[in-house]
Coordinates of C-alpha atoms and ligand atoms in Angstrom, one line a residue:
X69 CA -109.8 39.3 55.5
X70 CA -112.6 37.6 52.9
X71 CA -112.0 33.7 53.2
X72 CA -113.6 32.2 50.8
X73 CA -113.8 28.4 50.9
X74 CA -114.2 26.4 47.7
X75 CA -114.4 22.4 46.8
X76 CA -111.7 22.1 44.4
X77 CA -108.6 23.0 42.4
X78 CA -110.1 24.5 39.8
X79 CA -112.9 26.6 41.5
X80 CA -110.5 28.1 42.8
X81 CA -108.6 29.6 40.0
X82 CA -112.0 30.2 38.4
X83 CA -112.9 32.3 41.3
X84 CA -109.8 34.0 41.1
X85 CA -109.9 34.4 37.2
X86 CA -112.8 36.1 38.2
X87 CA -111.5 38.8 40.1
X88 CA -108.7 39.7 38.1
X89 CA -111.2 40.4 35.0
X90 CA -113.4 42.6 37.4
X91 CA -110.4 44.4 38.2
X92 CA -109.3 44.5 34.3
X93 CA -112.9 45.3 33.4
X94 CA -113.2 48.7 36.3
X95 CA -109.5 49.4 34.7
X96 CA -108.1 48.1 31.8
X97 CA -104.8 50.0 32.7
X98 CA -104.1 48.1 35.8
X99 CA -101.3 47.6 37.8
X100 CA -101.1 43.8 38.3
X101 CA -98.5 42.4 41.1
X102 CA -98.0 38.5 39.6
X103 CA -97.0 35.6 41.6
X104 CA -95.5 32.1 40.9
X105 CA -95.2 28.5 42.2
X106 CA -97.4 25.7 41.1
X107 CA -100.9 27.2 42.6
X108 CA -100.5 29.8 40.0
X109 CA -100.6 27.7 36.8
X110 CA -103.9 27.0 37.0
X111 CA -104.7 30.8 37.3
X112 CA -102.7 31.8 34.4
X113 CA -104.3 28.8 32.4
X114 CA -107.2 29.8 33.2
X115 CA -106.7 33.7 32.4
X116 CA -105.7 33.0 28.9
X117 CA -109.1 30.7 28.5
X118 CA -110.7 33.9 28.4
X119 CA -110.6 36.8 25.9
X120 CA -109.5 39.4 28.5
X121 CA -107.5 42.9 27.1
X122 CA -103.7 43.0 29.0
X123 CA -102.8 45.2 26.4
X124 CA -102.5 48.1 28.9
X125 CA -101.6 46.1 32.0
X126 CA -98.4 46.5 33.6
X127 CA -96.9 43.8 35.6
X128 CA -94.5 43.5 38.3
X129 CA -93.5 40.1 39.7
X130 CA -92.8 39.5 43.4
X131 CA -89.7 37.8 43.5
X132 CA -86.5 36.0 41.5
X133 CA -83.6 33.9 42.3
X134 CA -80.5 35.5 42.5
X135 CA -77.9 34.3 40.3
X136 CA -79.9 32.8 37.7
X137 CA -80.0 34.7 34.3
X138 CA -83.5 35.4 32.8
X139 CA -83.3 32.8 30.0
X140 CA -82.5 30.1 33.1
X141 CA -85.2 27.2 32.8
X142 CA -85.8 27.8 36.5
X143 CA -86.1 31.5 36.8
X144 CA -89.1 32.6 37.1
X145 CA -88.4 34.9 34.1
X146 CA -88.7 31.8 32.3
X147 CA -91.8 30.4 34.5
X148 CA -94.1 33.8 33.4
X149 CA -93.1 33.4 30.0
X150 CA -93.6 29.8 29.7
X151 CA -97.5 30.0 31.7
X152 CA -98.4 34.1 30.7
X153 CA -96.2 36.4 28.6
X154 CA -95.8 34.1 25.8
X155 CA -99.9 33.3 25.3
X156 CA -101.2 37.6 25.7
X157 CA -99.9 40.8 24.8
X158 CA -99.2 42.9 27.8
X159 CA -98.6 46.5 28.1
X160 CA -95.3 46.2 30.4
X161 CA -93.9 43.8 32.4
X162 CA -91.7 44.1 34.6
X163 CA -89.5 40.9 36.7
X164 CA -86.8 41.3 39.1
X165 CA -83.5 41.0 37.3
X166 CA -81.2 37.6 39.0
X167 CA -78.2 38.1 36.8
X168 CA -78.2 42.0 38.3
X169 CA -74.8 42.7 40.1
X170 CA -75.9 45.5 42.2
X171 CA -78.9 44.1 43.8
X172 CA -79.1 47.0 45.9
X173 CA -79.8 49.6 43.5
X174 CA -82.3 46.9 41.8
X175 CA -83.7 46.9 43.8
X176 CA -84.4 50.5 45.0
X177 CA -85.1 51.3 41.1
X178 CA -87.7 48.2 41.1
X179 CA -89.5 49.9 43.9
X180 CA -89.4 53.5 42.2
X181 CA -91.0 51.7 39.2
X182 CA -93.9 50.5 41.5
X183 CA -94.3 53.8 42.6
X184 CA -94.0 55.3 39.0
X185 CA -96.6 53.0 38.0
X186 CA -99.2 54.5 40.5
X187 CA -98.7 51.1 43.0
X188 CA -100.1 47.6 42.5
X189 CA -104.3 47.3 42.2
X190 CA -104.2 43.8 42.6
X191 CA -101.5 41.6 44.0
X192 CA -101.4 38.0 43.5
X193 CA -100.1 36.0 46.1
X194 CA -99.5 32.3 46.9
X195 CA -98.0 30.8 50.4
X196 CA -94.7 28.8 51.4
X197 CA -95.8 26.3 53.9
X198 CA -93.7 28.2 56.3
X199 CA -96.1 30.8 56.2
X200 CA -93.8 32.6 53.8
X201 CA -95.3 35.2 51.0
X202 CA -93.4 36.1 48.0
X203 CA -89.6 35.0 49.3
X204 CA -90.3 36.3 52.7
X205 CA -89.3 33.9 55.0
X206 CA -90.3 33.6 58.5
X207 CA -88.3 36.5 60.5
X208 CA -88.8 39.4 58.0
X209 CA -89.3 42.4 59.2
X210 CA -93.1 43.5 59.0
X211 CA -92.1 47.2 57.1
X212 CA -89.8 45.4 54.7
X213 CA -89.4 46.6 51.2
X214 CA -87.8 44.8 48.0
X215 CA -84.4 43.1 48.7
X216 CA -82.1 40.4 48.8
X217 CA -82.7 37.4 51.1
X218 CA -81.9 34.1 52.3
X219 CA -83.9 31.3 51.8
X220 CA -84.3 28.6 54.5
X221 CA -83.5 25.3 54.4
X222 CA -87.3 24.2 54.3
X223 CA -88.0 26.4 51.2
X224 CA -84.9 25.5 49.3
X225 CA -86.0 21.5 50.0
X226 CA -89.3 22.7 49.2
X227 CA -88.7 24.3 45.9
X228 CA -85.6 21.6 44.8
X229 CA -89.0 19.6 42.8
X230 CA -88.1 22.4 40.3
X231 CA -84.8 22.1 39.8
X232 CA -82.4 19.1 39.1
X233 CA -81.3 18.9 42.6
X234 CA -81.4 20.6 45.6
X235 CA -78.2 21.8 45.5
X236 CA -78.8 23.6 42.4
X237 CA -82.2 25.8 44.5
X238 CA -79.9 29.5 44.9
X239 CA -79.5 30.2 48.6
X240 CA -80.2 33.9 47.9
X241 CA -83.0 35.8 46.1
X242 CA -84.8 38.9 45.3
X243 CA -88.3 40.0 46.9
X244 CA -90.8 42.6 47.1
X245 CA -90.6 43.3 50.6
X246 CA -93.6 42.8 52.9
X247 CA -94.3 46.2 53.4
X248 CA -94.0 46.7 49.6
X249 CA -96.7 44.2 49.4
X250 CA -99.0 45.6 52.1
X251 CA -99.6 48.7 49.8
X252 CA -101.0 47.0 47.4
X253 CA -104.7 48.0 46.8
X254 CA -106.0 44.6 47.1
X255 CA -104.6 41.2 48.2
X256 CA -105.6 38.1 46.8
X257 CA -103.8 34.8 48.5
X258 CA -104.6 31.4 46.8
X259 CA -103.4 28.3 48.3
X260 CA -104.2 24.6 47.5
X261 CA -103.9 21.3 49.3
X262 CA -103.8 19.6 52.4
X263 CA -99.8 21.0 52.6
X264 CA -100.5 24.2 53.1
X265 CA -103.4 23.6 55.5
X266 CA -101.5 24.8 59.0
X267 CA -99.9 27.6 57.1
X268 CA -103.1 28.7 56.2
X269 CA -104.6 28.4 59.8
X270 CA -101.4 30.1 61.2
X271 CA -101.4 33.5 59.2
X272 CA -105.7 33.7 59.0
X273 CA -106.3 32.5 63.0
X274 CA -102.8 33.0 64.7
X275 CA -101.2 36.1 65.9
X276 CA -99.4 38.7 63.9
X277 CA -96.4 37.4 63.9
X278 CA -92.8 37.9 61.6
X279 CA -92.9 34.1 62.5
X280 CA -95.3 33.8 60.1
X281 CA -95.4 36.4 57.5
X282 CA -98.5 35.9 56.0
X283 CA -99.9 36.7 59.0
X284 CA -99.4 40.5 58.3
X285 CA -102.3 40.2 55.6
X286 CA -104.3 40.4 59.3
X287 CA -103.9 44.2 58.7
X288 CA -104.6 44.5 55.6
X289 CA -107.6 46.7 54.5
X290 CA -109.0 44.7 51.2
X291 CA -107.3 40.8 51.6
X292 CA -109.4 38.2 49.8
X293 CA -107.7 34.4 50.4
X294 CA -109.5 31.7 48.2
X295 CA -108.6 28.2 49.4
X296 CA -110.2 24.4 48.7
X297 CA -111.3 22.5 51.2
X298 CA -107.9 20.5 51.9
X299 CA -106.3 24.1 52.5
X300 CA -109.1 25.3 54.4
X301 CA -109.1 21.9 56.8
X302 CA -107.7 23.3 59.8
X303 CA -109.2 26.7 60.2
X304 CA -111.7 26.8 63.4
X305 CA -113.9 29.4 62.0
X306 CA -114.3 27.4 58.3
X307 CA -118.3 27.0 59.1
X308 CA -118.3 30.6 59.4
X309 CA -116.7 31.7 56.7
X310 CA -118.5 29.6 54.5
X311 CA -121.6 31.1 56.3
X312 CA -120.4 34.6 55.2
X313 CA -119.9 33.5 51.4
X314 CA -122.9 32.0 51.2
X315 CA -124.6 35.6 52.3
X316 CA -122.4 37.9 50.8
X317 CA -124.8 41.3 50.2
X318 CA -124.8 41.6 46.6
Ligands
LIG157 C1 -92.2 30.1 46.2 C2 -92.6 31.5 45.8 C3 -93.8 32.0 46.5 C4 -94.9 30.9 46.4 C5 -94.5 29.6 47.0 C6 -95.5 28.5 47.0 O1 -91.5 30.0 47.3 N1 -91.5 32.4 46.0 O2 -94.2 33.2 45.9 O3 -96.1 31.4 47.0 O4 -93.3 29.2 46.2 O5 -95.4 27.8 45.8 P1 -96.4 26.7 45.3 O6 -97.6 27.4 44.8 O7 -95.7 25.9 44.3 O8 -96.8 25.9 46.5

């Protein structure tokens, strides 16, 4: 894995605005795999700052609650069109579908789109600060591929700031699995603040572990993670990785 180490907020959804226009640049037709949660914003915010072509991307967003309809204020149908779709023109997007009522087949004909689509270049991710990526909570299998799960406890309290009440946070959703993720071409993890500081030590420095599935990005051939320095506070090796930025071969 690259860990790169930045100062603030906002360098760190410049740097990753950065990478997603080289990849748009090498192939305009991209497959993009988009994320969500709060860390993103600032991404997409800054994405639409610049005059990039999505014209021919394609999109396919990791994960939706299950039971909300699209045009719910807290799907996160509603979240990509509120902080993306709406602002660019995109070739195809694609989101999983909450109100589905075979979430099975969904889900099997979500994956047979990825593949269609030639895979993901570039996947987008954030972290729960249970280690979790997408809506895979701790205990998911390694090899898993897009399906419905449960969310914990922790997440549900966790994500309840969006919603009126906690109560209201579904208990089930839909996610790209972890193995779905793992084949994307490129991983790129962003994670902010002093809250997500021991998730990010656990899944860069800890074992491989289902406990925390993050972790699995460990194994992954091409994983950049961009972090500020409150996220980046507990890893041992920081001073190294910094080191390694800071005399990157051009
Ligand atoms: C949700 C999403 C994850 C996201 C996480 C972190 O649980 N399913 O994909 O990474 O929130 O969100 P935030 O960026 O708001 O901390």
């Amino acid at each position: 894995m690259e860990i790169v180490i930045v100062d603030d907020r906002a360098s760190v959804h410049r740097l990753a605005a950065d990478m997603v226009a080289e990849q748009l640049e090498s192939k305009p037709a991209s497959v993009l795999g988009l994320a969500t949660g709060s860390t993103m914003e600032g991404l997409y915010a800054e994405l639409l700052t610049r005059a990039l072509d999505f014209s021919a991307v394609t999109t396919f967003n990791l994960d939706e609650y299950l039971g909300l309809e699209a045009a719910h204020p807290c799907s996160y149908h509603s979240y990509m069109h509120t902080h993306l779709f709406n602002h660019a023109e995109f070739g195809c997007i694609h989101l999983l579908d909450g109100a589905t009522q075979e979430p099975r087949d969904h889900c099997l004909q979500y994956e047979a789109d990825i593949a269609r689509a030639g895979g993901i270049d570039l996947q987008l991710l954030g972290i729960g600060v249970d280690g979790h990526i997408a809506f895979n909570e701790p205990g998911s299998s390694l090899a898993s591929r897009t399906r419905v799960k449960t969310l914990t406890p922790l997440t549900r309290q966790t994500n309840a700031r969006h919603f009126p009440a906690e109560e209201a946070v579904p208990m089930h959703v839909l996610t790209m699995g972890i193995g779905t993720i793992m084949e994307a071409r490129h991983c790129l993890l962003l994670a902010l603040g002093k809250r997500k500081a021991q998730a990010v030590r656990d899944f860069v420095e800890g074992a491989v572990s289902a406990r925390c599935p993050a972790s699995i990005l460990q194994m992954h051939p091409r994983c950049t993670v961009v972090v500020d320095n409150e996220a980046a506070s507990k890893l041992e090796l920081a001073p190294y990785y910094r080191f390694v930025w800071a005399n990157r071969p051009q």
